[in-house]
mmCIF file of C-alpha atoms in Angstrom:
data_model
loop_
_atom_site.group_PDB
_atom_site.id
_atom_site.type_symbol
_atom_site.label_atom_id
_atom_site.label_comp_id
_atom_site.label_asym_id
_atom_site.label_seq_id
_atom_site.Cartn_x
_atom_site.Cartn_y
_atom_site.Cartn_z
ATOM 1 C CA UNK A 274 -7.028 -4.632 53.254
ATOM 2 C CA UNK A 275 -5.722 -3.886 49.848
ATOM 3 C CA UNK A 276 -2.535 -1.908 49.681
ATOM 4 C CA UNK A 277 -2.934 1.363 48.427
ATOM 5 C CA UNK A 278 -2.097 2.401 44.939
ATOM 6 C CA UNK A 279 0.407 4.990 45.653
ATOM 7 C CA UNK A 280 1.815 2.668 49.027
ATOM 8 C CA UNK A 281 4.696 1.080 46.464
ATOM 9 C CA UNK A 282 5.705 4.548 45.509
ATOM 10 C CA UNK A 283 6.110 4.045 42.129
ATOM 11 C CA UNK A 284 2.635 5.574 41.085
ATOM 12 C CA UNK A 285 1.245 1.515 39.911
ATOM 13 C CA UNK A 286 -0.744 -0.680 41.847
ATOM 14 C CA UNK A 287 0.592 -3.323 44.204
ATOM 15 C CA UNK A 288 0.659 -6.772 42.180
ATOM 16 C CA UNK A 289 -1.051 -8.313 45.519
ATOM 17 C CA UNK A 290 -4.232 -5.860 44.355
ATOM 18 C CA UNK A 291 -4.709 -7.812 41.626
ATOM 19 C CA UNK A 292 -3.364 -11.423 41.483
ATOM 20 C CA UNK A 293 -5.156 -12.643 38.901
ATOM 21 C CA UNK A 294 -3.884 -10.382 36.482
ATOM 22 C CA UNK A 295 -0.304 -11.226 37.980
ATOM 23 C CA UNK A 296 -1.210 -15.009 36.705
ATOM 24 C CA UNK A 297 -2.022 -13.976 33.175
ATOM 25 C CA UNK A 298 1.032 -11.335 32.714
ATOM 26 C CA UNK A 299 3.052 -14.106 34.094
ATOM 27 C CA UNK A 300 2.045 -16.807 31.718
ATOM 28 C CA UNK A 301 2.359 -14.253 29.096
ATOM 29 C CA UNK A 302 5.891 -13.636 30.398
ATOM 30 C CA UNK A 303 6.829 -17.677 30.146
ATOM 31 C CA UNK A 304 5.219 -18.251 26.963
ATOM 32 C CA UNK A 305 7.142 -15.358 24.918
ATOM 33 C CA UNK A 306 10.369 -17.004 24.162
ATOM 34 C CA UNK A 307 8.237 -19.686 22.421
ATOM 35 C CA UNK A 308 6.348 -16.682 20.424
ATOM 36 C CA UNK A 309 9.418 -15.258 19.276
ATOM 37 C CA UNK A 310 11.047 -19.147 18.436
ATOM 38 C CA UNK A 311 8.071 -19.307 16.421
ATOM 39 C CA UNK A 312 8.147 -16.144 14.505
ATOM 40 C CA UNK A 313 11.750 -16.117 14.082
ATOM 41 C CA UNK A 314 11.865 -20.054 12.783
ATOM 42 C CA UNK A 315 13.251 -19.785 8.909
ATOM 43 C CA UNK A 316 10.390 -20.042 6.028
ATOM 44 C CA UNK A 317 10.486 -22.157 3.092
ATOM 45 C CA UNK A 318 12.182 -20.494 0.086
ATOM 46 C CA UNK A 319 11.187 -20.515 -3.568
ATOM 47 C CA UNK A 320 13.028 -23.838 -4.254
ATOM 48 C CA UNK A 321 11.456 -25.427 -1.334
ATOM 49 C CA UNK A 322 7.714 -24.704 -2.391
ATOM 50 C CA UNK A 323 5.098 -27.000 -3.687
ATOM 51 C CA UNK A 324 5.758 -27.114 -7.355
ATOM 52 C CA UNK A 325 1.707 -25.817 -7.962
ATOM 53 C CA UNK A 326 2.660 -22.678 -5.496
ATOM 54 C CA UNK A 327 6.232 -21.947 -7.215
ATOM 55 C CA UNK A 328 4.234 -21.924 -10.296
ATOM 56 C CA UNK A 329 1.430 -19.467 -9.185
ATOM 57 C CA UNK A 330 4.288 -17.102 -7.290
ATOM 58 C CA UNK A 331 6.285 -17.028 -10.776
ATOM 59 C CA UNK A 332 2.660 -16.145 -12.941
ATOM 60 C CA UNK A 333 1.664 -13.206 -10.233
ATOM 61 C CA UNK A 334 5.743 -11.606 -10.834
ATOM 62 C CA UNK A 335 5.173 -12.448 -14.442
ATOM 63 C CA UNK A 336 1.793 -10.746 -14.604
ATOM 64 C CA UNK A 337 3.319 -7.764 -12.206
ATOM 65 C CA UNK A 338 6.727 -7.278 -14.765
ATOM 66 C CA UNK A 339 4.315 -7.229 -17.786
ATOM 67 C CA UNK A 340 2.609 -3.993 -16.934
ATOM 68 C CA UNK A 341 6.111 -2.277 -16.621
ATOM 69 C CA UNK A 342 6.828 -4.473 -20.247
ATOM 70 C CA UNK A 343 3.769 -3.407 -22.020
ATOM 71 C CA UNK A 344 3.925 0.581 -20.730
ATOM 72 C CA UNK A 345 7.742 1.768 -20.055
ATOM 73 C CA UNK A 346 8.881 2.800 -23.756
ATOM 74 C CA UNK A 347 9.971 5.274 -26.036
ATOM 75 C CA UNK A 348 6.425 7.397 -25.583
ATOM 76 C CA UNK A 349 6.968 7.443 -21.579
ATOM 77 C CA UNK A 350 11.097 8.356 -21.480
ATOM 78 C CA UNK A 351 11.657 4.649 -20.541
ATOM 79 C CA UNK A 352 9.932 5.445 -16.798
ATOM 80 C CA UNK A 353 7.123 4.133 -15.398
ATOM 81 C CA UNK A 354 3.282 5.511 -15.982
ATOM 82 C CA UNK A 355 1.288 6.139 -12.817
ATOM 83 C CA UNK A 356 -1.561 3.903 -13.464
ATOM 84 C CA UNK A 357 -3.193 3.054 -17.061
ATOM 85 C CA UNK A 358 -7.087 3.125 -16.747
ATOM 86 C CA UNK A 359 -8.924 0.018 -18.957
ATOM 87 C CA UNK A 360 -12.259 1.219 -18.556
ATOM 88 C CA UNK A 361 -14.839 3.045 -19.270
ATOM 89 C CA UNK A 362 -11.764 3.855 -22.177
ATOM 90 C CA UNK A 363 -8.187 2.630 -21.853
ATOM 91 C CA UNK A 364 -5.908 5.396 -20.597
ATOM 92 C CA UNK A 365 -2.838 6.085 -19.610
ATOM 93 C CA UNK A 366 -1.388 8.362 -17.446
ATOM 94 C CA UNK A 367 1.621 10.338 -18.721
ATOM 95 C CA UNK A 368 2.922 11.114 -15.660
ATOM 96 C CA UNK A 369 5.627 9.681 -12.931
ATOM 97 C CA UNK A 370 6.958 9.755 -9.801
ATOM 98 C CA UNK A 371 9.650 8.325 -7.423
ATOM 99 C CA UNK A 372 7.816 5.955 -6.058
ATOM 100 C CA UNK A 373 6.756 4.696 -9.876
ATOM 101 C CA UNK A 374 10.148 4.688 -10.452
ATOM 102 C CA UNK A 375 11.631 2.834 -7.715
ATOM 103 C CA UNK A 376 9.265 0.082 -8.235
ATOM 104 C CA UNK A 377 10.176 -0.037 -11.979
ATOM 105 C CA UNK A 378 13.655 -0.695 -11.633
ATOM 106 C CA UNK A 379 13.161 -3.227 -8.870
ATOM 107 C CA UNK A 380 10.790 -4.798 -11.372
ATOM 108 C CA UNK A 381 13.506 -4.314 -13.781
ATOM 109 C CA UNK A 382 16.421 -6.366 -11.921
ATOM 110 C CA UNK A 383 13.372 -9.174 -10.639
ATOM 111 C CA UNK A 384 12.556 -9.921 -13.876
ATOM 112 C CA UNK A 385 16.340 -10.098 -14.695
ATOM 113 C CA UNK A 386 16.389 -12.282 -11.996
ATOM 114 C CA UNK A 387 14.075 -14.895 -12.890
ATOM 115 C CA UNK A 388 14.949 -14.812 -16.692
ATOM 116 C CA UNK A 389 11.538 -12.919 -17.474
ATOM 117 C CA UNK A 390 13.888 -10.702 -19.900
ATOM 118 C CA UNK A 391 17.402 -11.209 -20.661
ATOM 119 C CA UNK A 392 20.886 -9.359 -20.539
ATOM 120 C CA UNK A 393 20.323 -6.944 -23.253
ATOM 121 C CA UNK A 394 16.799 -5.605 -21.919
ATOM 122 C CA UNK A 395 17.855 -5.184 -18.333
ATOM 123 C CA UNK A 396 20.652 -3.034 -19.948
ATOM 124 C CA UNK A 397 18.928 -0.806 -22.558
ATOM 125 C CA UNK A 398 16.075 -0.624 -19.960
ATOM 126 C CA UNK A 399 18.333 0.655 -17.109
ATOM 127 C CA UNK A 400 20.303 2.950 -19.656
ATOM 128 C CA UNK A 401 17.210 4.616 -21.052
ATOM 129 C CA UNK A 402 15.908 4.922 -17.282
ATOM 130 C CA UNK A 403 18.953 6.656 -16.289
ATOM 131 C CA UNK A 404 19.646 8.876 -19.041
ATOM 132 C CA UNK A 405 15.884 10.597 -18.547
ATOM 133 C CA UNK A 406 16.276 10.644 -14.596
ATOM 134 C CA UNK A 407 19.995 12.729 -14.932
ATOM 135 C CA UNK A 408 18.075 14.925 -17.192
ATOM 136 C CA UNK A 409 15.325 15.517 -14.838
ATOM 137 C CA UNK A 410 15.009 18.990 -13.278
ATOM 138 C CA UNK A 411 15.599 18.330 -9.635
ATOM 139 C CA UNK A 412 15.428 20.008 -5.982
ATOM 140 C CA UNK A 413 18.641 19.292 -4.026
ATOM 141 C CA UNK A 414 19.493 16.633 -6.107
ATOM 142 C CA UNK A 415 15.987 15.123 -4.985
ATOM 143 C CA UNK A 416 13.250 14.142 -7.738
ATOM 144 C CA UNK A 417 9.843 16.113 -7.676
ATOM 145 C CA UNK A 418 6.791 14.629 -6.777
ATOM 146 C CA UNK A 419 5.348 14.292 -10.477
ATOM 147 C CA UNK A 420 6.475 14.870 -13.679
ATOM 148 C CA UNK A 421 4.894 14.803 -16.926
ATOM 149 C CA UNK A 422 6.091 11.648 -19.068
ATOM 150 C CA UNK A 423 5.913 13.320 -22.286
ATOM 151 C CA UNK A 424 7.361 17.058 -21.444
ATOM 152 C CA UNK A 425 9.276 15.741 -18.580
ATOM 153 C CA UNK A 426 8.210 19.361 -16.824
ATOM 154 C CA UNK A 427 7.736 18.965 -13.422
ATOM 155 C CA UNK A 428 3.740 19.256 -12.450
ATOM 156 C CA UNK A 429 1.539 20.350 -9.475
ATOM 157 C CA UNK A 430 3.962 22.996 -8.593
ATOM 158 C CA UNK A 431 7.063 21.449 -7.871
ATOM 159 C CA UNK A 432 6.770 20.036 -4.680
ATOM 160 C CA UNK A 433 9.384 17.063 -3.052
ATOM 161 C CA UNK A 434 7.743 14.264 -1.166
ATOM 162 C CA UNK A 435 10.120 13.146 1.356
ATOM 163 C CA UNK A 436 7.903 9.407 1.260
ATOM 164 C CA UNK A 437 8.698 9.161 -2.265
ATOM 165 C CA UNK A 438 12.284 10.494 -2.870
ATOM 166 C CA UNK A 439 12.574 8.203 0.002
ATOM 167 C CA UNK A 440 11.307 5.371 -1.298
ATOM 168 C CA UNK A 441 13.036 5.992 -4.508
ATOM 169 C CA UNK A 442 16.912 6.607 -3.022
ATOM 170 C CA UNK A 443 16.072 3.103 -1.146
ATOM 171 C CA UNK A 444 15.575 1.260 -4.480
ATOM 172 C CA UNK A 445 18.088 2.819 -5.886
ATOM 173 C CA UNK A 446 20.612 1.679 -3.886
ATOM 174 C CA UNK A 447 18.970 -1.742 -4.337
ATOM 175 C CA UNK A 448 19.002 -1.971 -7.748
ATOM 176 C CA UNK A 449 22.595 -1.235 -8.132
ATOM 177 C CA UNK A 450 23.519 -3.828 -5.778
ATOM 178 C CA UNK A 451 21.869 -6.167 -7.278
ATOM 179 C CA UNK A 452 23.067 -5.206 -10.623
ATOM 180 C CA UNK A 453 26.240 -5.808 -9.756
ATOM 181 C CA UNK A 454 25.643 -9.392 -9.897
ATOM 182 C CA UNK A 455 25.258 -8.497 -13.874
ATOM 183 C CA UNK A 456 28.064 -6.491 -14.537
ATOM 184 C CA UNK A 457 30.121 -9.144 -16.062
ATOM 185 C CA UNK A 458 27.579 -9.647 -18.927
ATOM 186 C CA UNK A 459 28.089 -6.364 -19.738
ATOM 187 C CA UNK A 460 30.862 -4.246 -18.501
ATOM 188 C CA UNK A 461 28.072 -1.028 -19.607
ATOM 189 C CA UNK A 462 26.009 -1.700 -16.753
ATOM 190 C CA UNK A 463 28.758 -0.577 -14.471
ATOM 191 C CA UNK A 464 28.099 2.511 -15.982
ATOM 192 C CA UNK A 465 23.979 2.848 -15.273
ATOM 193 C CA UNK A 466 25.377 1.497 -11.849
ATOM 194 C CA UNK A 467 27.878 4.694 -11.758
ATOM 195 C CA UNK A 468 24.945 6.796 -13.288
ATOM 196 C CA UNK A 469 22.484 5.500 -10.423
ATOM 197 C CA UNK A 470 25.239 6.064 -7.554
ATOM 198 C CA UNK A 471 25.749 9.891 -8.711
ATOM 199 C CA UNK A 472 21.967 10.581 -8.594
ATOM 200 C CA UNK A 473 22.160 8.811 -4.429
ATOM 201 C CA UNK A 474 25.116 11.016 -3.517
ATOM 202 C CA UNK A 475 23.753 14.093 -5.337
ATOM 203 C CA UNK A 476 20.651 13.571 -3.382
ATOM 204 C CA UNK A 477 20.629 16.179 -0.062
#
């Protein structure tokens, strides 16, 4: 006779109802140590990849820094377009947004990192960046949404996104760590660093 569903009193069926199921949780069970072994077993790093791979990984970040190269200048406020349309007609989209430029300066200090620009670029880069963000009109200390690149008005209304003041307090604070590893090349960058750190704490 099979033992009632509610007979255990915990509201599940006895295991003895269904003993074939008990043999797959249970080799489920055994085998998950090994499943997390394997996930948790360290990957190759960058110096340890095939020389062909290496070379492909560094021509994708290349290829990734140049659109922040070829489109973050004097016309945009030294932040980041949202997208720049190549056909029908090339286009470009003079407006921003946290998100944008989080990615940007992570670009920024990547490309630093693997000698894609040098010492003077990641500074006037990260000074011209933070110059235009402290002069952005804010909520809370938090950027709007979108902001037209050539007005530098604040568009759609004025609206915060918590996703993308979110995402750009988070690279923030990762860009200036990482900058840090640059500060002795120029003792200025401590300042874009001090810059960056007021806009984080000013942030509600």
């Amino acid at each position: 006779k099979a033992v009632s569903r509610w007979e255990n009193g915990l509201g599940y069926p006895e295991v003895t109802q269904f003993p074939a199921l008990a043999k797959i949780f249970g080799v489920i069970w055994m085998t998950f140590p090994l499943f997390v072994w394997l996930l948790s077993r360290e990957r190759k790093n960058a110096s340890q990849m095939e020389s062909d791979d290496r070379e492909k990984l560094l021509g994708y970040m290349a290829d990734a820094w140049a659109y922040f190269r070829d489109h973050v200048n004097e016309k945009t406020r030294f932040l980041p377009p949202d997208n720049v349309q190549f056909s029908p007609t090339y286009a470009i989209a003079m407006r921003t947004s946290p998100t944008n430029v989080g990615m940007y300066l992570l670009s920024l200090l990547a490309a630093r990192d693997f000698d894609l620009i040098g010492k003077d670029e990641l500074l006037h880069r990260a000074q011209a960046a933070a110059e235009t963000l402290e002069s952005l009109r804010k909520w809370n200390g938090h950027l709007y949404n979108w902001y037209d690149l050539q007005t530098l008005s604040v568009l759609d209304g004025g609206f915060v996104s918590t996703v993308d003041s979110g995402n750009f307090v988070a690279s923030l604070i990762a860009f200036c760590e990482g900058a840090k590893e640059y500060a002795g090349e120029s003792p200025a960058l401590l300042q874009v660093i001090a810059s960056f750190s007021r806009i984080i704490s000013e942030t509600e």
